[in-house]
Coordinates of C-alpha atoms in Angstrom, one line a residue:
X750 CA 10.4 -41.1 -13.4
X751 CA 9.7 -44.6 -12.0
X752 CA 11.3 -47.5 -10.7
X753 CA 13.0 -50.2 -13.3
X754 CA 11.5 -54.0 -12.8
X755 CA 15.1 -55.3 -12.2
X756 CA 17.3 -55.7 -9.6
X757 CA 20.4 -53.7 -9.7
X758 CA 21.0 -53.5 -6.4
X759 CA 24.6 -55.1 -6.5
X760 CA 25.6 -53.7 -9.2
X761 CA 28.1 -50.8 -9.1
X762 CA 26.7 -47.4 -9.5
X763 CA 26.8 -46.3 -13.1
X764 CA 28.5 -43.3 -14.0
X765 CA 25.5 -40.1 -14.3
X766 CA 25.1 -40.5 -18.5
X767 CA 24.3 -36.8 -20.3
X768 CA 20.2 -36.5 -19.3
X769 CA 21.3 -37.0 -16.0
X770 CA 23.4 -34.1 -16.4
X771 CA 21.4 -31.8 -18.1
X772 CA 19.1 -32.5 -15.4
X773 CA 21.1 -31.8 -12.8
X774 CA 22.6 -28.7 -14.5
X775 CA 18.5 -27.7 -14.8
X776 CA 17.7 -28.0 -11.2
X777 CA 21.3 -26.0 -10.4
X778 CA 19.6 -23.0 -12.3
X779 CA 16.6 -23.1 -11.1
X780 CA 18.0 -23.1 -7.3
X781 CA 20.0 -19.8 -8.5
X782 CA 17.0 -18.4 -10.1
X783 CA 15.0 -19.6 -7.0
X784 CA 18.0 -17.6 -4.6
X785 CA 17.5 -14.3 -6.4
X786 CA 13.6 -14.0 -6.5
X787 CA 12.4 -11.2 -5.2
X788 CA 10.7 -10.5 -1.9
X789 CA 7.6 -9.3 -1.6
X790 CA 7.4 -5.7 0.2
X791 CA 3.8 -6.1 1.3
X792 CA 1.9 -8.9 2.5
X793 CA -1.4 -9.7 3.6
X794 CA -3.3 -11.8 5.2
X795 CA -7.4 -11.9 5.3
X796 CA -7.9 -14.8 8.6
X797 CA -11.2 -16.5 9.0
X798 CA -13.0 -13.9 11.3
X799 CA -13.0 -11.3 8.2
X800 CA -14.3 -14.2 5.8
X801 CA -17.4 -15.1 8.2
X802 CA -18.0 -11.2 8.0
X803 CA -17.6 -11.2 4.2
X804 CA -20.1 -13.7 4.2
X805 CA -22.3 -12.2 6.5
X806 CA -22.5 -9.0 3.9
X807 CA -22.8 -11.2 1.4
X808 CA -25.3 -12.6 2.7
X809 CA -27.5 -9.3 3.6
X810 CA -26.4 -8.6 -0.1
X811 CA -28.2 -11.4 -1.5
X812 CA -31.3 -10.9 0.6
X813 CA -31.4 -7.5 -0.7
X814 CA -31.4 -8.6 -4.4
X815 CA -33.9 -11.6 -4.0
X816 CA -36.2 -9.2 -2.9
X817 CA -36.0 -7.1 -6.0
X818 CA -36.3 -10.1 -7.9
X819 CA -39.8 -10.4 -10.0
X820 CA -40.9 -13.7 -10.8
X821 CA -43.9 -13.8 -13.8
X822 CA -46.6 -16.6 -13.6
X823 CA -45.4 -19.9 -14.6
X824 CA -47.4 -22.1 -16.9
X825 CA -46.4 -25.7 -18.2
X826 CA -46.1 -29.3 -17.3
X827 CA -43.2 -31.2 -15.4
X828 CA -44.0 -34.7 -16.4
X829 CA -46.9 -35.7 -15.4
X830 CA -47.6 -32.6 -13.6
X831 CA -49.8 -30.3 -15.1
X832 CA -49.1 -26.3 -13.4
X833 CA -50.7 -23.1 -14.0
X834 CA -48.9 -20.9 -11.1
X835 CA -49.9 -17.3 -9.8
X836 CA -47.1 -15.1 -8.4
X837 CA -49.5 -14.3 -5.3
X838 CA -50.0 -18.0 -4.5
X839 CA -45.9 -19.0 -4.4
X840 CA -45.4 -19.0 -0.6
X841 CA -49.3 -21.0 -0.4
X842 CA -48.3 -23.8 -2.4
X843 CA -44.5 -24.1 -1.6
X844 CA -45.1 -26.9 0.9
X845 CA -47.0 -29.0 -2.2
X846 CA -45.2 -27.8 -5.7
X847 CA -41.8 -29.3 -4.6
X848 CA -40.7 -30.3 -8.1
X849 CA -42.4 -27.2 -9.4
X850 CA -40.6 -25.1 -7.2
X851 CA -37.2 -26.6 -8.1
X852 CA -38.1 -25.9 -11.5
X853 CA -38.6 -22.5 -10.5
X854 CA -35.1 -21.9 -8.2
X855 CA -33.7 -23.5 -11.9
X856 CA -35.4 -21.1 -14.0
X857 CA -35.4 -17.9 -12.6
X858 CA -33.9 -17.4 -9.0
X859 CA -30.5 -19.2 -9.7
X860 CA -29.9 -17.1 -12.8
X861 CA -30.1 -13.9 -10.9
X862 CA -28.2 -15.1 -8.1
X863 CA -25.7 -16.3 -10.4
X864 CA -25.4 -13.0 -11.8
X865 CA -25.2 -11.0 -8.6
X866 CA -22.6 -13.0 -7.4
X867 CA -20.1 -12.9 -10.1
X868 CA -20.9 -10.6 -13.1
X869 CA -21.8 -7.5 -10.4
X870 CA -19.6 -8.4 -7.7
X871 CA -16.7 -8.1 -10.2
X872 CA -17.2 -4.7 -9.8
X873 CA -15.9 -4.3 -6.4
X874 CA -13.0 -6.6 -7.4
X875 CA -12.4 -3.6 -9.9
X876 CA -12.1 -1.3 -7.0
X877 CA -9.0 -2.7 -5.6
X878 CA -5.7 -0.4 -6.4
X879 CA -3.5 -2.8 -8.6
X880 CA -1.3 0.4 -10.1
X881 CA -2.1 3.7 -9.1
X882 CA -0.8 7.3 -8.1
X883 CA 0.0 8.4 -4.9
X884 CA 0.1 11.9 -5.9
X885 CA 1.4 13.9 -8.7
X886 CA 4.7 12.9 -8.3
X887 CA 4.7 9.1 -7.5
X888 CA 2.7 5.9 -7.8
X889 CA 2.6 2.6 -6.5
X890 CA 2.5 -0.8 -7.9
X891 CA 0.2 -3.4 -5.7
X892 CA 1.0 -6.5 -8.1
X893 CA 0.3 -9.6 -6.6
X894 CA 3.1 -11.8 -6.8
X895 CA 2.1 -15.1 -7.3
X896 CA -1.3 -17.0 -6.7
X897 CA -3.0 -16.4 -2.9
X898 CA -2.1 -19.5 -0.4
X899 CA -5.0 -20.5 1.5
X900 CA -5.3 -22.6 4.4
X901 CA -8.4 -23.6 6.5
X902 CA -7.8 -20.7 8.8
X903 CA -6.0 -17.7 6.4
X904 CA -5.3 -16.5 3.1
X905 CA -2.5 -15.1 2.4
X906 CA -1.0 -12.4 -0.6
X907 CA 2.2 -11.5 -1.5
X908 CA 2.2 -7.8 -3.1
X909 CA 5.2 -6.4 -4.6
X910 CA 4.6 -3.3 -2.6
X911 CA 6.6 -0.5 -4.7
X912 CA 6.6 2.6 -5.2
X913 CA 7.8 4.1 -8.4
X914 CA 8.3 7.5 -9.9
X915 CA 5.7 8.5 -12.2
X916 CA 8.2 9.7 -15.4
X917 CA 10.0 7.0 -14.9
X918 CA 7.1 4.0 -14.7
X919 CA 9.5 1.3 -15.6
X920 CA 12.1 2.2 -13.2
X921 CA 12.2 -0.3 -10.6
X922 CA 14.2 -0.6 -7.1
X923 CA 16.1 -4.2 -6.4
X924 CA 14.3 -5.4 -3.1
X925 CA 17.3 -6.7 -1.0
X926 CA 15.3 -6.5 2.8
X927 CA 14.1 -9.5 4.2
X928 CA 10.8 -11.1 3.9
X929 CA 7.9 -10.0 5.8
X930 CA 6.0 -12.7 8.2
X931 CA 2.8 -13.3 8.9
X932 CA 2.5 -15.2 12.2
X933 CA -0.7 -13.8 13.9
X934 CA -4.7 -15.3 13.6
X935 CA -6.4 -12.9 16.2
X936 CA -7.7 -10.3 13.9
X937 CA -9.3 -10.2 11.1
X938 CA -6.4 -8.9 8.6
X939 CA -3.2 -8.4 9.0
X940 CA -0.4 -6.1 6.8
X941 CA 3.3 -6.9 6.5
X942 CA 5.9 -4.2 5.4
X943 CA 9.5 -4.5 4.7
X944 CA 11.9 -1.8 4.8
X945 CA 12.0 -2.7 1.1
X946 CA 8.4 -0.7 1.1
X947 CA 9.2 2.5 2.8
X948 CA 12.8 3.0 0.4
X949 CA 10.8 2.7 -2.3
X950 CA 9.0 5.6 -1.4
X951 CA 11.7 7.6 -0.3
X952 CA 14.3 6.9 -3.0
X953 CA 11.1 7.7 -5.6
X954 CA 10.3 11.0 -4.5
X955 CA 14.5 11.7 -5.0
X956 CA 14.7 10.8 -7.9
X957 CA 11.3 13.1 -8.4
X958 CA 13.2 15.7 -7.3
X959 CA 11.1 16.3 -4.2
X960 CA 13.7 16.0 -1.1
X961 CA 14.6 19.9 -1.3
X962 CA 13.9 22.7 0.4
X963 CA 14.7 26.3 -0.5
X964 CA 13.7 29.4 2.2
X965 CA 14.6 33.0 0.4
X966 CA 14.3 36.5 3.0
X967 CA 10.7 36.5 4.9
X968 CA 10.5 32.7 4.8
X969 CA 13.5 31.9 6.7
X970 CA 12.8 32.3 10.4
X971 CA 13.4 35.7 11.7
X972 CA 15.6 34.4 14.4
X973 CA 17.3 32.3 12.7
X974 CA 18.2 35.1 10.1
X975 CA 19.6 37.2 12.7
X976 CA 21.4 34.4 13.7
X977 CA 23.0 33.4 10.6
X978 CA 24.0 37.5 10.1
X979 CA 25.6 37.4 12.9
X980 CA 27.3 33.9 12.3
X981 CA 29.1 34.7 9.1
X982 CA 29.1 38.8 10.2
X983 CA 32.8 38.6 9.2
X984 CA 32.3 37.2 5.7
X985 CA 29.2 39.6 5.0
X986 CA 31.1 42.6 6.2
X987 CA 34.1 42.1 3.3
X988 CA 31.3 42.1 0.8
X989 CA 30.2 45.0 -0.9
X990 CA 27.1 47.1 0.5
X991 CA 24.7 46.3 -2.4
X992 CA 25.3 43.0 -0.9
X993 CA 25.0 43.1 2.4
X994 CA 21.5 43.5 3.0
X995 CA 20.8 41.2 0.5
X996 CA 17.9 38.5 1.8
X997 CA 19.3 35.5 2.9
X998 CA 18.9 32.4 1.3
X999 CA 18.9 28.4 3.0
X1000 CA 18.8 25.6 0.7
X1001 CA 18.3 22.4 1.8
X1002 CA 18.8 19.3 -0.6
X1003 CA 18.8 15.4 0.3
X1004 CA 21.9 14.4 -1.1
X1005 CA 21.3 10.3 -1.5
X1006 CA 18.0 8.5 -0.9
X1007 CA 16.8 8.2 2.7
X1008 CA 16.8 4.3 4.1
X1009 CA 14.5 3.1 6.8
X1010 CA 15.4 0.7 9.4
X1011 CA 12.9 -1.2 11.5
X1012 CA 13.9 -3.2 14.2
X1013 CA 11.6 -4.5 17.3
X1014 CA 12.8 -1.0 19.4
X1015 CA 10.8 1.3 16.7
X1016 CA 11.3 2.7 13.0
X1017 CA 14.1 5.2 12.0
X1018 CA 14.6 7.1 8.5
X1019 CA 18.3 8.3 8.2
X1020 CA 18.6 11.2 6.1
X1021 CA 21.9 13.2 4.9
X1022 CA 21.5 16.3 3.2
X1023 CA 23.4 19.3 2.2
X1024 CA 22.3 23.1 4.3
X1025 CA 23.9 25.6 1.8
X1026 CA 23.8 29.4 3.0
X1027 CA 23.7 32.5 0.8
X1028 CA 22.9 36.1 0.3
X1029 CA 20.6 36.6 -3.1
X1030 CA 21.3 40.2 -4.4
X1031 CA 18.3 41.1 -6.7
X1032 CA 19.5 40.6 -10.1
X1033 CA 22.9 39.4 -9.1
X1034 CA 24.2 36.0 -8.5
X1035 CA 23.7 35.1 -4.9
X1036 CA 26.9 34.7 -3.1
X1037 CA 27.8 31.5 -1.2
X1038 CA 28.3 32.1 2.9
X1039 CA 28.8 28.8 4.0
X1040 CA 27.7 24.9 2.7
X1041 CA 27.8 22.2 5.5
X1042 CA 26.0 18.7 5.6
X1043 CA 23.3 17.4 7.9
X1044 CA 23.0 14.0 9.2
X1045 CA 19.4 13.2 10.7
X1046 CA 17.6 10.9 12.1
X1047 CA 13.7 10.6 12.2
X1048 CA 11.4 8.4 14.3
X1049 CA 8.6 7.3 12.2
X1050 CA 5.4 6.3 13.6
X1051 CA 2.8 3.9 11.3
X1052 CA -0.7 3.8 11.8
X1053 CA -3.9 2.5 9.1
X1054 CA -6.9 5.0 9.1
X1055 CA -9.7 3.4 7.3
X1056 CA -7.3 2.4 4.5
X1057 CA -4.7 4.2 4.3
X1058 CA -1.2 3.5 5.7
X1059 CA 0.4 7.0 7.5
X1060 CA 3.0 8.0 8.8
X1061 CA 4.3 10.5 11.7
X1062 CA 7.5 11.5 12.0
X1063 CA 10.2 13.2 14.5
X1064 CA 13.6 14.0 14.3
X1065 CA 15.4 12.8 17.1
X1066 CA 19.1 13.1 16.2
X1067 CA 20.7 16.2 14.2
X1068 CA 24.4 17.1 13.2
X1069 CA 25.7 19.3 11.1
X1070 CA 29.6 19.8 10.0
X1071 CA 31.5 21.3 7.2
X1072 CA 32.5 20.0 3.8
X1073 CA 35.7 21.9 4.0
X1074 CA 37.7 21.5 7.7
X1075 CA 37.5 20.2 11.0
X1076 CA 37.7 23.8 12.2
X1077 CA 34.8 25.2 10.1
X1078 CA 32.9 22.3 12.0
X1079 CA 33.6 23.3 15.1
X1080 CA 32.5 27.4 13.9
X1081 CA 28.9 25.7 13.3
X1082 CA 28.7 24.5 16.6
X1083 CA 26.4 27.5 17.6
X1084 CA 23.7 26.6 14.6
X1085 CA 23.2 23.1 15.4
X1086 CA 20.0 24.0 17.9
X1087 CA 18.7 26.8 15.8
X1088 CA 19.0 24.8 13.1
X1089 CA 17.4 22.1 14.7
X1090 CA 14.7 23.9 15.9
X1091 CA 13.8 25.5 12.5
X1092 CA 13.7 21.9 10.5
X1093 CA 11.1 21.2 13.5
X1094 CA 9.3 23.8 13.7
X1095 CA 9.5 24.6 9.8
X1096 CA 10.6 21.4 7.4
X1097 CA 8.6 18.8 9.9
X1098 CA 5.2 19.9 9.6
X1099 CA 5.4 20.1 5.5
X1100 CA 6.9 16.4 5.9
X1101 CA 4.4 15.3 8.1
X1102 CA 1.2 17.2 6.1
X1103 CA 2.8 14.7 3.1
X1104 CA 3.1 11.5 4.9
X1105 CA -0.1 11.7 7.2
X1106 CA -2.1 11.5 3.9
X1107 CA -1.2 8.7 3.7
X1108 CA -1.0 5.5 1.0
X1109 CA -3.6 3.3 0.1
X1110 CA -3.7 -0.2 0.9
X1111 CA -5.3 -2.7 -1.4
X1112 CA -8.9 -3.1 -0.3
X1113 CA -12.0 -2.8 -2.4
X1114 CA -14.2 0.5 -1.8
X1115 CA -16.1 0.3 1.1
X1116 CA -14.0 -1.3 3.2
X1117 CA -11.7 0.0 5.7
X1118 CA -9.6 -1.0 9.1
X1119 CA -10.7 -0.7 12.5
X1120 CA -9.1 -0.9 16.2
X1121 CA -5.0 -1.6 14.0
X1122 CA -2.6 -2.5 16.1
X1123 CA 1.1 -2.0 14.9
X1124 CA 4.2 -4.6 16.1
X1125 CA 7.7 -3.7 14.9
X1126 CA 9.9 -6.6 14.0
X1127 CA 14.0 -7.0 12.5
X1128 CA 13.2 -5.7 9.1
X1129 CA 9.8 -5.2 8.8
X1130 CA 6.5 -4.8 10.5
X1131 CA 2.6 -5.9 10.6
X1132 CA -0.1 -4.0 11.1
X1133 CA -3.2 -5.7 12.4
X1134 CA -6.8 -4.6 12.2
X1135 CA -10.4 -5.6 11.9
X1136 CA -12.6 -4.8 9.0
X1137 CA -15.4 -2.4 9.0
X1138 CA -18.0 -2.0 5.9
X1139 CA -18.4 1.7 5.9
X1140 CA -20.4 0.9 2.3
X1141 CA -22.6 -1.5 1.8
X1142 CA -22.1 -4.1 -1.1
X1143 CA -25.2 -3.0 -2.7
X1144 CA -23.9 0.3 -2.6
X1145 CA -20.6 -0.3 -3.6
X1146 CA -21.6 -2.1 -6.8
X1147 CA -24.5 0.0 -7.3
X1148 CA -21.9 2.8 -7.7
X1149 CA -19.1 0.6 -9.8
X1150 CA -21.5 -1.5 -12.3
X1151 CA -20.8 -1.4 -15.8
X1152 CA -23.1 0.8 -17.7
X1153 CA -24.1 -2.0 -19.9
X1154 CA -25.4 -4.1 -17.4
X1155 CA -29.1 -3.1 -16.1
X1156 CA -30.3 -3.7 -12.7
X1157 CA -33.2 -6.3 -13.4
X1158 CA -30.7 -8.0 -16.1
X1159 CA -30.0 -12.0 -15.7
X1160 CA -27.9 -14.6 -17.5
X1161 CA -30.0 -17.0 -19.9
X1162 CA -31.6 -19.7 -17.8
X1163 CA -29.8 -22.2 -16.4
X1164 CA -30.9 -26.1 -15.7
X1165 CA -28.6 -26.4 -13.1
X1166 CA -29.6 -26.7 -8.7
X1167 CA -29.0 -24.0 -6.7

């Protein structure tokens, strides 16, 4: 496009011919496309302070490897200079060789350095989870979602940050949340999540089949047994006496996907599930006492040891009625605390063992976060932290280099400076 050499200012507009058109109709489409992109559920941002300590391993790295570095005598002639160099006798006649020496960072230091800092250091790249399992059940896909955006102060990545179940690999969740934002500079990196991140999670291990729970005689709390007896005594006594001391049976099932919300206040996790009741005759069909629903909520804590993102949660709010009347709902009035007390004394901990694992956040091996602190914001949150090397990069590509690639291996020579 470009400006035309006349003057059309007076004259009338002309009517928009059919390029003009197409054009327009182009840009429409690409503003709808542009409105339905997706959101990134992860975001991260590496500031300036982890960079200068990057560098500062780097540079310990390099140190390291130019002292491994063998140099043979060198024998030749740089135009008129005539050179006949023993190893020994480097450091002697640096101040004199100057040409000779540049020959020499040409020859045979650059190569190596060259080599160290791509070929090898691609291994730690490697180590960064792109796609990976979480457990046996679910995985979690780290794609990054367009090209990094640096500045002179940050660089930031936008991760699609999704979990996924592993039968289904190409299933994948519509992220509707909003966009996660990175505002802060003080430490050295700093994680985004939306609620997009966390419903992943949970509405992959439903459709895994994972958010169930069934207790059967000695593993439902003795209490609570006696309770429930004593509950439904009426119903148990009309049954027949094979029956009656049958071992009791609680089944608990989530009956839709959990969904987090974060808001500046904390993080919740609503949960409804169904709390079905039975006796289990052995070797007879198990007869149905009572099914009600539970409506919970959960308080979920977030916290990043050395790279993993956990999770501790608490239930906080608890209700239970019946699927059939109003007056069946108030008759379970009198289980709503034991009830209560057995998902927290029974059901939390077996969450909480899963969740404070934890899930890995994309960082190369050998590096992990320090001193996190975790800010809740409407719809999402950050985590920031500073960077610790628990591995060295030596040892960390020592570890990860390719098998075909030998310690004491360089590129051909190159001509060009350091």
């Amino acid at each position: 496009m470009g400006l035309s050499g006349s003057d059309n200012s007076c004259d009338p507009t002309p009517p928009p011919g059919p390029l003009a058109m197409a054009l327009f109709g182009a840009l429409f489409l690409a503003l709808l496309a542009g409105a339905h992109a997706e959101f990134p559920g992860c975001k991260i941002r590496v500031t300036s302070k982890a960079l200068e300590l990057v560098k500062q391993e780097g540079l310990r790295f390099l140190e390291q490897e130019l002292e491994t570095i063998t140099i043979p005598d060198l024998r030749g002639k740089e135009g008129h200079f005539y050179y006949n160099i023993s190893e020994k006798v480097y450091d002697f006649l640096s101040t004199f060789i100057t040409s000779g020496m540049r020959f020499l960072l040409n020859q045979q230091i650059c190569p190596v350095l060259y080599h160290a800092g791509t070929v090898l250091l691609n291994a730690l790249l490697d180590t960064v989870p792109v796609r990976s399992s979480v457990d046996e059940l679910v995985g979690i896909d780290y794609s990054l979602m367009k090209d990094p955006v640096a500045s002179t102060s940050n660089l930031d990545m936008d991760f699609r940050g999704a979990f996924f179940p592993l039968t289904e690999r190409n299933w994948s969740l519509p992220n509707r949340a909003v966009e996660p934002q990175l505002q802060e500079e003080e430490r050295m990196v700093y994680v985004a999540f939306s609620e997009f991140f966390f419903d992943s999670a949970m509405e992959s291990y439903f459709r895994a089949g994972a958010l169930q729970l069934s207790l059967v005689g000695d593993k439902v709390p003795h209490d609570l047994d006696i309770l429930l007896r004593a509950t439904y005594f009426g119903s148990i006594v009309l049954l027949s006496p094979a029956v009656i001391d049958s071992p009791l049976k609680l089944e608990l099932r989530v009956l839709a996907p959990p969904r987090c919300t974060i808001k500046p206040s904390g993080t919740t996790v609503s949960v409804t599930a169904s709390v079905t009741i039975a006796l289990v005759p052995p070797d007879k069909p198990e007869v149905q006492l009572s099914s009600m629903t539970m409506d919970a909520r959960l308080s979920a804590k977030m916290a990043l040891r050395g790279k993993a993102l956990r999770t501790q949660l608490d239930l906080r709010r608890f209700r239970i009625y019946s699927n059939h009347s109003a007056l069946e709902s108030l008759a379970l009035i009198p289980l709503q605390a034991p009830l209560k007390t057995m998902l927290q004394i029974g059901v939390m901990p077996m969450l909480n063992e899963r969740t404070w694992r934890g899930v890995q956040i994309p960082l190369p091996e050998g590096i992990n976060f320090v001193r996190e602190v975790v800010t809740n914001h409407a719809g999402f949150l950050t985590i920031g932290a500073d960077l610790h090397f628990a591995k060295g990069l030596r040892e960390v590509i020592e570890k990860n280099r390719p098998a075909d690639i030998g310690a004491s291996t360089a590129p051909p020579p190159s001509t060009a400076a350091v």
